[in-house]
CSV table of C-alpha atoms in Angstrom, one decimal:
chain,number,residue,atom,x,y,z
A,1,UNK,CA,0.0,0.0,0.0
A,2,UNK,CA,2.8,2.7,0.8
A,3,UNK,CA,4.6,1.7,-2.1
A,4,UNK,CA,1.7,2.6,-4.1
A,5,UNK,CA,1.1,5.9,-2.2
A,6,UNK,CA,4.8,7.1,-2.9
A,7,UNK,CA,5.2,5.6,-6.5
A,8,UNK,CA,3.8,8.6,-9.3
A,9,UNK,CA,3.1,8.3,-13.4
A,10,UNK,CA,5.7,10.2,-15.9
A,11,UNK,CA,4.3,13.5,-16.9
A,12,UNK,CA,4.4,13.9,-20.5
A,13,UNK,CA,5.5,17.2,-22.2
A,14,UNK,CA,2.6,19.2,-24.2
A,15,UNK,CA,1.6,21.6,-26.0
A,16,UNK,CA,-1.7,23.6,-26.5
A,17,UNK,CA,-2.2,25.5,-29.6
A,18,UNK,CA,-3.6,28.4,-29.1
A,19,UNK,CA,-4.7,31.0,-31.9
A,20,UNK,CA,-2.9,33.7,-29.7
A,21,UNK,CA,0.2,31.5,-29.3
A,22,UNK,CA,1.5,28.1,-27.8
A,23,UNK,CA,1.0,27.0,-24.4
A,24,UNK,CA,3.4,24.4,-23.0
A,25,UNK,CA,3.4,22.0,-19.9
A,26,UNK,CA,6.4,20.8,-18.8
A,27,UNK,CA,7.7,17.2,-18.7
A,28,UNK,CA,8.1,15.3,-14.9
A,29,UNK,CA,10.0,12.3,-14.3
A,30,UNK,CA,7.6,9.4,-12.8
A,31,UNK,CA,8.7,6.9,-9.9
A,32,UNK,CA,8.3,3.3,-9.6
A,33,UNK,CA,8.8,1.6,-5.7
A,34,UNK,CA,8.2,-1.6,-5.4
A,35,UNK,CA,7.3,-3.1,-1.5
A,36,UNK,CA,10.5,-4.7,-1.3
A,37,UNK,CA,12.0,-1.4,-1.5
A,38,UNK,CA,10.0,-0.1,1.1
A,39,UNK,CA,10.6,-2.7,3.0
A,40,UNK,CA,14.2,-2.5,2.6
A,41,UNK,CA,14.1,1.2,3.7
A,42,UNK,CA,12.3,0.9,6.7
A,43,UNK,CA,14.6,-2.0,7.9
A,44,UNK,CA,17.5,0.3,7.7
A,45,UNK,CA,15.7,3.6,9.0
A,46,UNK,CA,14.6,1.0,12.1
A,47,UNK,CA,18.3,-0.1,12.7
A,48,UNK,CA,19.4,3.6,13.2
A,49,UNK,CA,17.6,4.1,16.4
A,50,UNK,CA,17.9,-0.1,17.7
A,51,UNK,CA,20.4,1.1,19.5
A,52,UNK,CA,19.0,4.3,20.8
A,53,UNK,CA,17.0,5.1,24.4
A,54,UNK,CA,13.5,4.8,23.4
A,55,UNK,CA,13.2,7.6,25.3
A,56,UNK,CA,15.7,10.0,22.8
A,57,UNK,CA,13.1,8.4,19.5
A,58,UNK,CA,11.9,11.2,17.3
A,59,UNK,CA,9.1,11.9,17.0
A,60,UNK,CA,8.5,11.2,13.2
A,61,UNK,CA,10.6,8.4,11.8
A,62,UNK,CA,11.8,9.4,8.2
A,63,UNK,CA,11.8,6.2,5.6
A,64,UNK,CA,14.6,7.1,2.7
A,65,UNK,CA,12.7,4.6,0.0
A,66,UNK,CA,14.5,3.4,-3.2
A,67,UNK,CA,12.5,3.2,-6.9
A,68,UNK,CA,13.6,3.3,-10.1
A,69,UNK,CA,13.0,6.6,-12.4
A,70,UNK,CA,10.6,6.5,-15.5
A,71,UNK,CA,11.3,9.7,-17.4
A,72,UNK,CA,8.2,10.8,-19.8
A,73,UNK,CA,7.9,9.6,-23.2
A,74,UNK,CA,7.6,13.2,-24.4
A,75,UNK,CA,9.8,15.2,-23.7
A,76,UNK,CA,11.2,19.0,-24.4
A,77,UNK,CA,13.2,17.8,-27.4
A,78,UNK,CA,9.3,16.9,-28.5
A,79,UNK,CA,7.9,20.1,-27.3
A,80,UNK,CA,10.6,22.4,-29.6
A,81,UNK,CA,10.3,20.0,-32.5
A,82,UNK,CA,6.1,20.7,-32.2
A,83,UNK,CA,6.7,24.2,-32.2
A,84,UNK,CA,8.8,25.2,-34.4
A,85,UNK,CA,6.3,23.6,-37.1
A,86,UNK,CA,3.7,26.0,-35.4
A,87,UNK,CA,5.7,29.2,-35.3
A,88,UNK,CA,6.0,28.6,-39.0
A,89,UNK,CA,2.3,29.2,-39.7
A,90,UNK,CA,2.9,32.4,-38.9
A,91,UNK,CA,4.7,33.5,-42.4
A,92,UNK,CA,2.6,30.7,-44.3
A,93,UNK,CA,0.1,32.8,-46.4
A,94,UNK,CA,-3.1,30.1,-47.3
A,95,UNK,CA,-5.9,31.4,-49.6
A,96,UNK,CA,-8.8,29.5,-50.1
A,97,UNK,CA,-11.3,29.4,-53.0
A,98,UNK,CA,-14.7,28.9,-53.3
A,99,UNK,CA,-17.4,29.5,-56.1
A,100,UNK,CA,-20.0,31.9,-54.4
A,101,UNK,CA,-23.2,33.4,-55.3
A,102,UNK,CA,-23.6,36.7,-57.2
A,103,UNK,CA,-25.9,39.6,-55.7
A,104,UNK,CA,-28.7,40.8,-58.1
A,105,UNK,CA,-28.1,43.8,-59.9
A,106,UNK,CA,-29.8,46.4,-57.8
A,107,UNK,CA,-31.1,48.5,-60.9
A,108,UNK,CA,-32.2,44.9,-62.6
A,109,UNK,CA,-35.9,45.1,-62.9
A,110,UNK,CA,-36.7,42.2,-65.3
A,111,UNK,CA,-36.6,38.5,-63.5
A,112,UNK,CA,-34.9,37.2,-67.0
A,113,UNK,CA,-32.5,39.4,-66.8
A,114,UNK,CA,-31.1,39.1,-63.6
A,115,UNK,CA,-29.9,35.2,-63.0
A,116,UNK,CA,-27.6,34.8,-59.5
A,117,UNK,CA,-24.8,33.1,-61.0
A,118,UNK,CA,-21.4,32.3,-59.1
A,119,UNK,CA,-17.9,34.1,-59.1
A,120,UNK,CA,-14.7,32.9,-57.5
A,121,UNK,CA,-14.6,33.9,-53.8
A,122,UNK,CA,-10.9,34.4,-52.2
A,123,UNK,CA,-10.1,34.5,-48.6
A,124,UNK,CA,-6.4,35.0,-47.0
A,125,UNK,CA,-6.3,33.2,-43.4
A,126,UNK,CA,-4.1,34.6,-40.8
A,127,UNK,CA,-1.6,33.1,-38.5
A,128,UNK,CA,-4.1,33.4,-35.8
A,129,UNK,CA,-6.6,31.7,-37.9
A,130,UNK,CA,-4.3,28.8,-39.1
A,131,UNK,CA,-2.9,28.5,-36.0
A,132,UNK,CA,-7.1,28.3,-34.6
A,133,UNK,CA,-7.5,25.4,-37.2
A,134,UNK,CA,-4.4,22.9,-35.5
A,135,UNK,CA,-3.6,20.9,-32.8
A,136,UNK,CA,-0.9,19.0,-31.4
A,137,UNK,CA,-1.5,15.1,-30.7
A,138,UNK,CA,1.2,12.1,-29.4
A,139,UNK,CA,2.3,9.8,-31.5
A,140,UNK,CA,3.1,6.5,-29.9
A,141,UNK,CA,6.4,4.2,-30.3
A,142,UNK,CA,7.7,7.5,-32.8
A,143,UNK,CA,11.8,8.2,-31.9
A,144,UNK,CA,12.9,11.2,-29.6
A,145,UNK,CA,11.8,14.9,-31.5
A,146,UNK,CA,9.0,12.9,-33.5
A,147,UNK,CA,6.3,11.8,-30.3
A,148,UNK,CA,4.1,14.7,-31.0
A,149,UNK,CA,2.6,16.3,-34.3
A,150,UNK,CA,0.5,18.3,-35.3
A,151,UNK,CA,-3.2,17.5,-36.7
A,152,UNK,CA,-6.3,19.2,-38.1
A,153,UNK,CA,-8.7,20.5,-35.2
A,154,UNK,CA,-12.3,20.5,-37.2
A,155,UNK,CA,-14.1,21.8,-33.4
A,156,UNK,CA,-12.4,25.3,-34.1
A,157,UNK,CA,-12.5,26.0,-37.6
A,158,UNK,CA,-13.0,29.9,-37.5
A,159,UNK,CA,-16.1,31.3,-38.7
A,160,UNK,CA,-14.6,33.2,-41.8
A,161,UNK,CA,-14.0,30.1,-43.3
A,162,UNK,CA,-17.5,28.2,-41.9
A,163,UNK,CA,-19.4,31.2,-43.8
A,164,UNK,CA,-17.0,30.9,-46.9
A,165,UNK,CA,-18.0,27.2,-47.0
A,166,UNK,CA,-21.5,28.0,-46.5
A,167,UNK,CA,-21.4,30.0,-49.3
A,168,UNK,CA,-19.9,27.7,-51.3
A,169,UNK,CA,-22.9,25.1,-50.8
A,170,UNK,CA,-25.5,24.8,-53.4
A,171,UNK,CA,-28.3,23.0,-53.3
A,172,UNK,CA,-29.4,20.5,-56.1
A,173,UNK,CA,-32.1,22.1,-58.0
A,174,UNK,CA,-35.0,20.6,-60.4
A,175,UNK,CA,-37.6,21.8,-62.5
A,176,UNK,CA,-40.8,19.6,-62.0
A,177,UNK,CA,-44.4,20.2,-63.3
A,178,UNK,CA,-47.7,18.3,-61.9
A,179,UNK,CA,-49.4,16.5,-64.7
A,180,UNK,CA,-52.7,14.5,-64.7
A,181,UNK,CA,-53.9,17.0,-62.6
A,182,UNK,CA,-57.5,17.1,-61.3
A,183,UNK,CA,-60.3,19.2,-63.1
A,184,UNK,CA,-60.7,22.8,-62.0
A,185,UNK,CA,-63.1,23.4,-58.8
A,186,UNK,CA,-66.1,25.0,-59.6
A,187,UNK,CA,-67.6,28.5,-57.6
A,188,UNK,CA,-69.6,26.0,-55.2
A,189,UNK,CA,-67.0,23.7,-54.3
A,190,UNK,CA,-64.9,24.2,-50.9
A,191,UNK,CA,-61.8,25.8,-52.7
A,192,UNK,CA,-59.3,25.1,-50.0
A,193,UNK,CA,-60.2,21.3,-49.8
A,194,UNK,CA,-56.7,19.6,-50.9
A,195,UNK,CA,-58.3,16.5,-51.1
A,196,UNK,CA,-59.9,16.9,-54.1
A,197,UNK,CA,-56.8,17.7,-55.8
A,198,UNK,CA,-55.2,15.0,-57.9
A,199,UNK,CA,-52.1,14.5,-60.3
A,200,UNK,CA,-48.8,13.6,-60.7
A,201,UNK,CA,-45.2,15.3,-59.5
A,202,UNK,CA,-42.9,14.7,-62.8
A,203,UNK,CA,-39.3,16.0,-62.8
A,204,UNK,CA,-38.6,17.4,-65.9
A,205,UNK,CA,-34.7,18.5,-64.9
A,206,UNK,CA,-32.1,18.6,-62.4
A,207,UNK,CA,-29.0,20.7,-61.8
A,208,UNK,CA,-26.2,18.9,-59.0
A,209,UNK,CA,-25.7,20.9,-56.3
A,210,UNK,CA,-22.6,21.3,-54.0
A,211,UNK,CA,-22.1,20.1,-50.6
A,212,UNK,CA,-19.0,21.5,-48.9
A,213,UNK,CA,-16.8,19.1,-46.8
A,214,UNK,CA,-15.6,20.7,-43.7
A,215,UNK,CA,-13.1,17.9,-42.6
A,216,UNK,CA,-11.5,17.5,-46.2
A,217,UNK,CA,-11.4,21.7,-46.1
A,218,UNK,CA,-9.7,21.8,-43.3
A,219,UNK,CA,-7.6,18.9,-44.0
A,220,UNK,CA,-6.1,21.1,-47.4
A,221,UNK,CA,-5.8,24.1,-45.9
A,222,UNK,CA,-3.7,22.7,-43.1
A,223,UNK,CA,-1.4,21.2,-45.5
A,224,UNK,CA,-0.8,23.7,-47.4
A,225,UNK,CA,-0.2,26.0,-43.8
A,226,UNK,CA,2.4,23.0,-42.9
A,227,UNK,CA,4.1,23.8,-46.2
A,228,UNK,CA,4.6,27.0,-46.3
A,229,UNK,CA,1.6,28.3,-48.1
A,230,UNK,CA,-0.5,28.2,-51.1
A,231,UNK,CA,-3.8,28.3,-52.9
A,232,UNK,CA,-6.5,25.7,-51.8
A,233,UNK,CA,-10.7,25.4,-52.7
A,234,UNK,CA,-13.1,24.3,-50.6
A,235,UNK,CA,-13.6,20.4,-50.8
A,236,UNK,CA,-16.8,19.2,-51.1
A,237,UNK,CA,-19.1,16.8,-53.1
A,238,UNK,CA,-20.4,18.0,-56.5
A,239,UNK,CA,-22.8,15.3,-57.7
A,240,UNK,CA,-25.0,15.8,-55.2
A,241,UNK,CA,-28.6,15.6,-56.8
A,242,UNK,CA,-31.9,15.1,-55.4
A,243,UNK,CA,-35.9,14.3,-56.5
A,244,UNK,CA,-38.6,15.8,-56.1
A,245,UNK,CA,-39.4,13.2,-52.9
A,246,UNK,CA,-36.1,13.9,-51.5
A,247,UNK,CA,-37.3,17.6,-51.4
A,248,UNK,CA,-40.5,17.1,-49.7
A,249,UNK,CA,-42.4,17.5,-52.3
A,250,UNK,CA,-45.0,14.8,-51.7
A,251,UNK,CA,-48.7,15.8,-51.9
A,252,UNK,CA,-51.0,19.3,-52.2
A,253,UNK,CA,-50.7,20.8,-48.9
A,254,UNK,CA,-53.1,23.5,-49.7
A,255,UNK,CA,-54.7,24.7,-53.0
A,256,UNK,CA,-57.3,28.3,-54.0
A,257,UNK,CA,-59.1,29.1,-56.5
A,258,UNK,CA,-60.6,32.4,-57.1
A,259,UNK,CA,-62.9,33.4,-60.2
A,260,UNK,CA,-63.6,35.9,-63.5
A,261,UNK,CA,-65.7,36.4,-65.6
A,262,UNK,CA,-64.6,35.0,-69.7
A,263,UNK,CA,-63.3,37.1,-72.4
A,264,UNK,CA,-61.8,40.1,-70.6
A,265,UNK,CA,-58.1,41.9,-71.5
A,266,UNK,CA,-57.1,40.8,-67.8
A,267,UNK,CA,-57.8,37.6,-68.0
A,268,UNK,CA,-54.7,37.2,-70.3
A,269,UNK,CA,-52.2,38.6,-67.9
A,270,UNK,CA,-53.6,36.2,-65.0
A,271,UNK,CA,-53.2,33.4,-67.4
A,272,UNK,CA,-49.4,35.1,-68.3
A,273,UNK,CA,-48.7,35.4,-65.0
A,274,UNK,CA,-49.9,32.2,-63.8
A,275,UNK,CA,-47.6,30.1,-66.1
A,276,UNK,CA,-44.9,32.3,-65.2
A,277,UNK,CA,-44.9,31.3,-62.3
A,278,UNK,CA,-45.8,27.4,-62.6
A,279,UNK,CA,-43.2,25.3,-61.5
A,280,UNK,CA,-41.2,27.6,-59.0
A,281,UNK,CA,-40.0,25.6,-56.7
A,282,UNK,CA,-39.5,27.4,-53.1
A,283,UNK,CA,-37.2,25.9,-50.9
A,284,UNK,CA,-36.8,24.8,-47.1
A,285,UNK,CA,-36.3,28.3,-45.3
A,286,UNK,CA,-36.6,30.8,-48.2
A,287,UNK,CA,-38.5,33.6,-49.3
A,288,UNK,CA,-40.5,33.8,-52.4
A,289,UNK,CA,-41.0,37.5,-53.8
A,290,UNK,CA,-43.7,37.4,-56.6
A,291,UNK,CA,-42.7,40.5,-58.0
A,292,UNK,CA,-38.6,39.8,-57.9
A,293,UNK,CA,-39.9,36.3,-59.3
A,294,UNK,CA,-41.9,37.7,-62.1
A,295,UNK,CA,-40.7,40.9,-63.4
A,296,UNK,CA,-42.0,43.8,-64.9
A,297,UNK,CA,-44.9,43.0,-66.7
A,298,UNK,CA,-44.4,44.4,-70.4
A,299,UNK,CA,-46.2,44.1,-73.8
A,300,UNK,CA,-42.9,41.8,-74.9
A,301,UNK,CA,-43.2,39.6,-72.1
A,302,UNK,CA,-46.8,38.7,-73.6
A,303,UNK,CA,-48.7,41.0,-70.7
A,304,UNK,CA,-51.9,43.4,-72.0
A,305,UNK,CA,-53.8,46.5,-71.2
A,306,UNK,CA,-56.2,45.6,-67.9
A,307,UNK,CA,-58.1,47.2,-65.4
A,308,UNK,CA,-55.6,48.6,-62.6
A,309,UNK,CA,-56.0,50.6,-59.5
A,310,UNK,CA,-53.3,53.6,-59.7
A,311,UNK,CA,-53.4,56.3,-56.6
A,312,UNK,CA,-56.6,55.1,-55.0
A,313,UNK,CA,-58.1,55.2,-59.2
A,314,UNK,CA,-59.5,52.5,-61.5
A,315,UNK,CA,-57.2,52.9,-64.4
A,316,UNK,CA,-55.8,50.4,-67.3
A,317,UNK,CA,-52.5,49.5,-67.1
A,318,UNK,CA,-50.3,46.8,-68.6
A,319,UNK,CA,-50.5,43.9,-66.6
A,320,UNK,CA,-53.8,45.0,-64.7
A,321,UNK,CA,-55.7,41.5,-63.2
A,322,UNK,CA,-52.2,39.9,-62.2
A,323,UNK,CA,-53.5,40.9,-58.5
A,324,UNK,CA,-56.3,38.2,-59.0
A,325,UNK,CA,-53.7,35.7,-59.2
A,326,UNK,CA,-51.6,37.3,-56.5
A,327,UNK,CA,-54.7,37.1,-54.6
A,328,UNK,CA,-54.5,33.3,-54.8
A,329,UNK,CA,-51.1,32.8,-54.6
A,330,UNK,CA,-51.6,34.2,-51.5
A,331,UNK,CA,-54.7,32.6,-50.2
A,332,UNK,CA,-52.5,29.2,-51.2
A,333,UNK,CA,-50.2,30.3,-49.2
A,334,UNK,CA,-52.5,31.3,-45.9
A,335,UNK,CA,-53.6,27.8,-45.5
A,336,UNK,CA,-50.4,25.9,-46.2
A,337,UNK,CA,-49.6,28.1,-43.4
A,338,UNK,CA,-46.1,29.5,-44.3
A,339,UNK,CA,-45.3,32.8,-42.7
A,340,UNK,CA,-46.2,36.5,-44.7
A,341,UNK,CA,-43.7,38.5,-44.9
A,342,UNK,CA,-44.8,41.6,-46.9
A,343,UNK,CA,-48.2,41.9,-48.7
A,344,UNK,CA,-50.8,44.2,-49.3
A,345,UNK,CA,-54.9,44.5,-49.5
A,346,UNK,CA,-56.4,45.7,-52.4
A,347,UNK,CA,-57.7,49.8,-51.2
A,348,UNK,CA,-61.0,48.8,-52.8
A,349,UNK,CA,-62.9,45.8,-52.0
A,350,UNK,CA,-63.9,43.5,-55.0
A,351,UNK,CA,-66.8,40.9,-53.5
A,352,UNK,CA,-64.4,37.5,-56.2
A,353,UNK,CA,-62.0,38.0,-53.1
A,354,UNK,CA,-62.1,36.8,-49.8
A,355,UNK,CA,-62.1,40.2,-47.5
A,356,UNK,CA,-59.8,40.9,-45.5
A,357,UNK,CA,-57.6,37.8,-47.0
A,358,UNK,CA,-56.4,39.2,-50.4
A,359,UNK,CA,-53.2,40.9,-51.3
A,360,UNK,CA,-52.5,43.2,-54.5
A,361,UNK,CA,-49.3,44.1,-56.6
A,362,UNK,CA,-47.5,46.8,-58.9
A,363,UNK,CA,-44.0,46.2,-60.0
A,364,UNK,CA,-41.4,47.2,-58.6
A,365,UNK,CA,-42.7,49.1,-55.5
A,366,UNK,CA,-46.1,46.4,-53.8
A,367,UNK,CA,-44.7,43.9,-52.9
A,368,UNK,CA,-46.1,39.9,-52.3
A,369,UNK,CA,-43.3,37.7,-50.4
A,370,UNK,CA,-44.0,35.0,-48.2
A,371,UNK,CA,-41.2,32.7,-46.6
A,372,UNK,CA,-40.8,28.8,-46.3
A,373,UNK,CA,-40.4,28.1,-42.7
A,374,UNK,CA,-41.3,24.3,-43.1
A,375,UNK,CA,-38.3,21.5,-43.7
A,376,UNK,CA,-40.0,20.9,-46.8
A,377,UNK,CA,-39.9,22.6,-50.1
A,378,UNK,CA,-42.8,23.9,-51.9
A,379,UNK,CA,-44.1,22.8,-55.5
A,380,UNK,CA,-46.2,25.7,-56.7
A,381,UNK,CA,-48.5,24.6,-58.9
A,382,UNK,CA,-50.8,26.9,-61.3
A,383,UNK,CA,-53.7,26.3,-63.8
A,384,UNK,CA,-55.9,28.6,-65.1
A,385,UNK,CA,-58.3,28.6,-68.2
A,386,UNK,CA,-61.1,30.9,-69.2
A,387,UNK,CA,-63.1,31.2,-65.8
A,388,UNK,CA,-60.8,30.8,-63.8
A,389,UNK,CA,-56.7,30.6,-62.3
A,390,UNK,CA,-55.7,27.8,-59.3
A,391,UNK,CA,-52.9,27.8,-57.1
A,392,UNK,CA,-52.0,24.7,-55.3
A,393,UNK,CA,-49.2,24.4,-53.1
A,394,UNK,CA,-47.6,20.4,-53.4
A,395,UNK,CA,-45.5,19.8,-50.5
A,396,UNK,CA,-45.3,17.7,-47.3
A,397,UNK,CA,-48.2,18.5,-44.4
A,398,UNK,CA,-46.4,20.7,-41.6
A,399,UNK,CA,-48.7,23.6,-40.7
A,400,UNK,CA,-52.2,23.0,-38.8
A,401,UNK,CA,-54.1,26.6,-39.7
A,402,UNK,CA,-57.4,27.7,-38.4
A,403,UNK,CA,-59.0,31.0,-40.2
A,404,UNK,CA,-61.4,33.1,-38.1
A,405,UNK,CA,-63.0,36.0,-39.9
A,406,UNK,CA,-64.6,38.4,-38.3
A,407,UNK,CA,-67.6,40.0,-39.4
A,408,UNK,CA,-67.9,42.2,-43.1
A,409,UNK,CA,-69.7,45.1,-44.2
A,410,UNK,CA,-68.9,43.9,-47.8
A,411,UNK,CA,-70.0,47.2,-49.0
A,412,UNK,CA,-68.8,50.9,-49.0
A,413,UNK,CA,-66.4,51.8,-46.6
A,414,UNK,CA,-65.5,48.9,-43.9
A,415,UNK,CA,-63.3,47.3,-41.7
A,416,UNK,CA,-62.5,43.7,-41.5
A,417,UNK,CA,-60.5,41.8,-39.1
A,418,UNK,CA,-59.3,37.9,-39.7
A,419,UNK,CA,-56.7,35.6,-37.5
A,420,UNK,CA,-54.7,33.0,-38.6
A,421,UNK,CA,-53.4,30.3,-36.3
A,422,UNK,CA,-51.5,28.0,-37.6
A,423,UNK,CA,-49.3,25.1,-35.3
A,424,UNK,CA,-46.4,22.9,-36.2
A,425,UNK,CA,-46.0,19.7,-34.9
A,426,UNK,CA,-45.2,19.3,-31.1
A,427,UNK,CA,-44.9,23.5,-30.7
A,428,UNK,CA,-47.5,25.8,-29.3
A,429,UNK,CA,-49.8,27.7,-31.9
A,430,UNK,CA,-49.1,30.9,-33.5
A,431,UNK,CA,-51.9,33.7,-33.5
A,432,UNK,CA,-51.9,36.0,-36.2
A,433,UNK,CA,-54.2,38.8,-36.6
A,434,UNK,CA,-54.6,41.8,-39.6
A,435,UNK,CA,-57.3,44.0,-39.8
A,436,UNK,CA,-58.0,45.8,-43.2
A,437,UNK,CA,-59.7,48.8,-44.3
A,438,UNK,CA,-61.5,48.9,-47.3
A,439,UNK,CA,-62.7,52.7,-48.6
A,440,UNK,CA,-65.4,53.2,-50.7
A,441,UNK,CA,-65.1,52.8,-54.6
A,442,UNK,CA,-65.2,56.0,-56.1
């Protein structure tokens, strides 16, 4: 038992890399004592005093104990081998590539002429970064000056290059249409029951996307750091593709319909709009602007004179009507239950819209945008015909949404006030509330 008490473990020598510098813990020799050296010991501390009057015995009896000396198996020669290969990130001059998105022209006002594209992204790390991205491990059985190295530490990569790498991901897209679709509702019909709504999700394209790979990144760029320097690009994966299922895009999730009357100028520009916009695929967590989507509606574009309100007037403009279809766009996207972000009423109230659940638009300046916040991304679907235009919304179920309208003049001047709640799974319900005022039609 005592010789267990006195014998001690080597300490090894370390090293803690830190972005500011290098912290270092010294080496300690260990001790091995067996009990036949302690034994041994207090034998001959004992025969010291065998022949001394018990009462001249000290007090404390001192045991000198024998072991043998382990010395560490890393030692300082380890420690300044380590660091001088980290003192050397600090004229090493990494850059790392990635292809990134490109903003929008701000003074672009045509959706086919703006496009995102990509462009080469650079980014210079600096010796506090590099030295941020390493760490120093042991390496068992290696000879003297070679027991510790230095290694990739993926826990601290710093956040310039986590939101380079971000950037750098791209996720697979595909262009997808709903055939075999169900017939067209008609005025009596529930026009929110998704139900009803039949057809079949066919992909007609896909486009890999890009999946950066942070432990392959980091991997390079510490090479290249180790050797001096040089020009690396983010690692990732670039046959990453997906379908439509692997999207979320699984059933109608919610679907509107709203009505007008045959032959009208308008109706053209709801039926321009509305395959404009069939197809448009809305991803998991983004926003969908219906007037950055679309454009400016122009005669070249295949858009018409229609009736328009301008300044509180009923004027014709190009493009007047596409509000009907914003109008059920947005009612689509009430009852799949994705969050508004920006919308509008109409200033007058026209009795083919739901009051008080409508939304209008003018290019550049009303603006329509909702925003995605489901896991799933959104199909949106369009159909219209000579009556009338459909919006379904094919998806996978996420929001629960309950409407409560409250009660409508329909006529003249009048308020109108209507809640949404809508609940995702296992979290409390949100309560939404918007009242609008409607003035009277000159």
């Amino acid at each position: 038992e005592v010789a267990q008490q006195v014998s001690r473990d080597p300490v090894d020598a370390d090293v803690d890399v830190q972005p500011a510098g290098v912290e270092v813990t010294d080496g300690a020799d260990g001790i091995d004592v067996g009990p036949g050296q302690v034994d041994a010991g207090l034998a001959a501390a004992l025969s010291t005093i065998a022949t001394v009057d018990p009462a001249d015995w000290p007090t404390v009896l001192e045991v000198a104990v024998e072991g043998t000396v382990s010395p560490p198996a890393v030692t300082q020669t380890d420690i300044d081998a380590v660091i001088d290969v980290v003192d050397g990130l600090d004229d090493a001059e990494v850059v790392v590539t990635a292809m990134t998105p490109v903003a929008p022209a701000p003074e672009a006002d045509d959706a086919d002429e703006e496009g995102t594209g990509r462009e080469q992204t650079e980014m210079t790390l600096t010796p506090r970064e590099l030295r941020a991205l390493v760490d120093v491990e042991s390496v068992d059985g290696a000879a003297a000056g070679e027991r510790l190295t230095v290694v990739p530490a993926p826990e601290q990569i710093p956040p310039r290059l986590v939101a380079l790498m971000d950037l750098a991901r791209v996720a697979p897209t595909l262009t997808a249409t709903v055939e075999n679709r169900s017939a067209t509702p008609d005025r009596d019909d529930d026009l929110t029951d998704v139900s009803s709504i039949t057809g079949d999700v066919v992909v007609q394209d896909r486009e890999a996307g890009f999946e950066p790979d942070r432990e392959a990144t980091l991997a390079v760029v510490i090479d290249a750091a180790l050797a001096g320097g040089g020009s690396v690009e983010v690692v990732g994966d670039e046959e990453f593709e997906a379908d439509a299922a692997d999207l979320g895009i699984l059933q109608p999730v919610s679907t509107f319909t709203t009505f007008y009357t045959p032959g009208q100028s308008r109706n053209v520009n709801i039926r321009r709009i509305a395959e404009i916009v069939d197809g448009t695929i809305i991803p998991a967590g983004e926003s969908y602007e219906l007037n950055h989507a679309v454009g400016r509606r122009t005669r070249d574009r295949g858009f018409t004179d229609g009736g328009a309100i301008l300044d509180g007037e009923l004027v014709s403009d190009v493009g007047g009507g596409v509000s009907q279809f914003a109008t059920t766009f947005f009612n689509a996207a009430w009852f799949a239950g994705v969050e508004l972000v920006d919308w509008k009423p109409h200033s007058f109230y026209f009795s083919r819209y739901p009051a008080g659940r409508e939304a209008t638009i003018n290019f550049p300046n009303v603006n329509l945008e909702i925003r995605n916040d489901t896991p799933y991304a959104i199909l949106v679907d369009t159909e219209a015909d000579e009556s009338s235009v459909t919006v379904t919304f094919w998806s996978t179920p996420y929001w629960d949404v309950e409407t409560i309208s409250g009660p409508c003049g329909c006529g003249g001047s009048f308020r109108i006030t209507v809640d949404r709640v809508r609940t995702a799974p296992g979290a409390a319900p949100i309560e939404e509330s918007w009242t609008t005022l409607y003035l009277q039609q000159p």
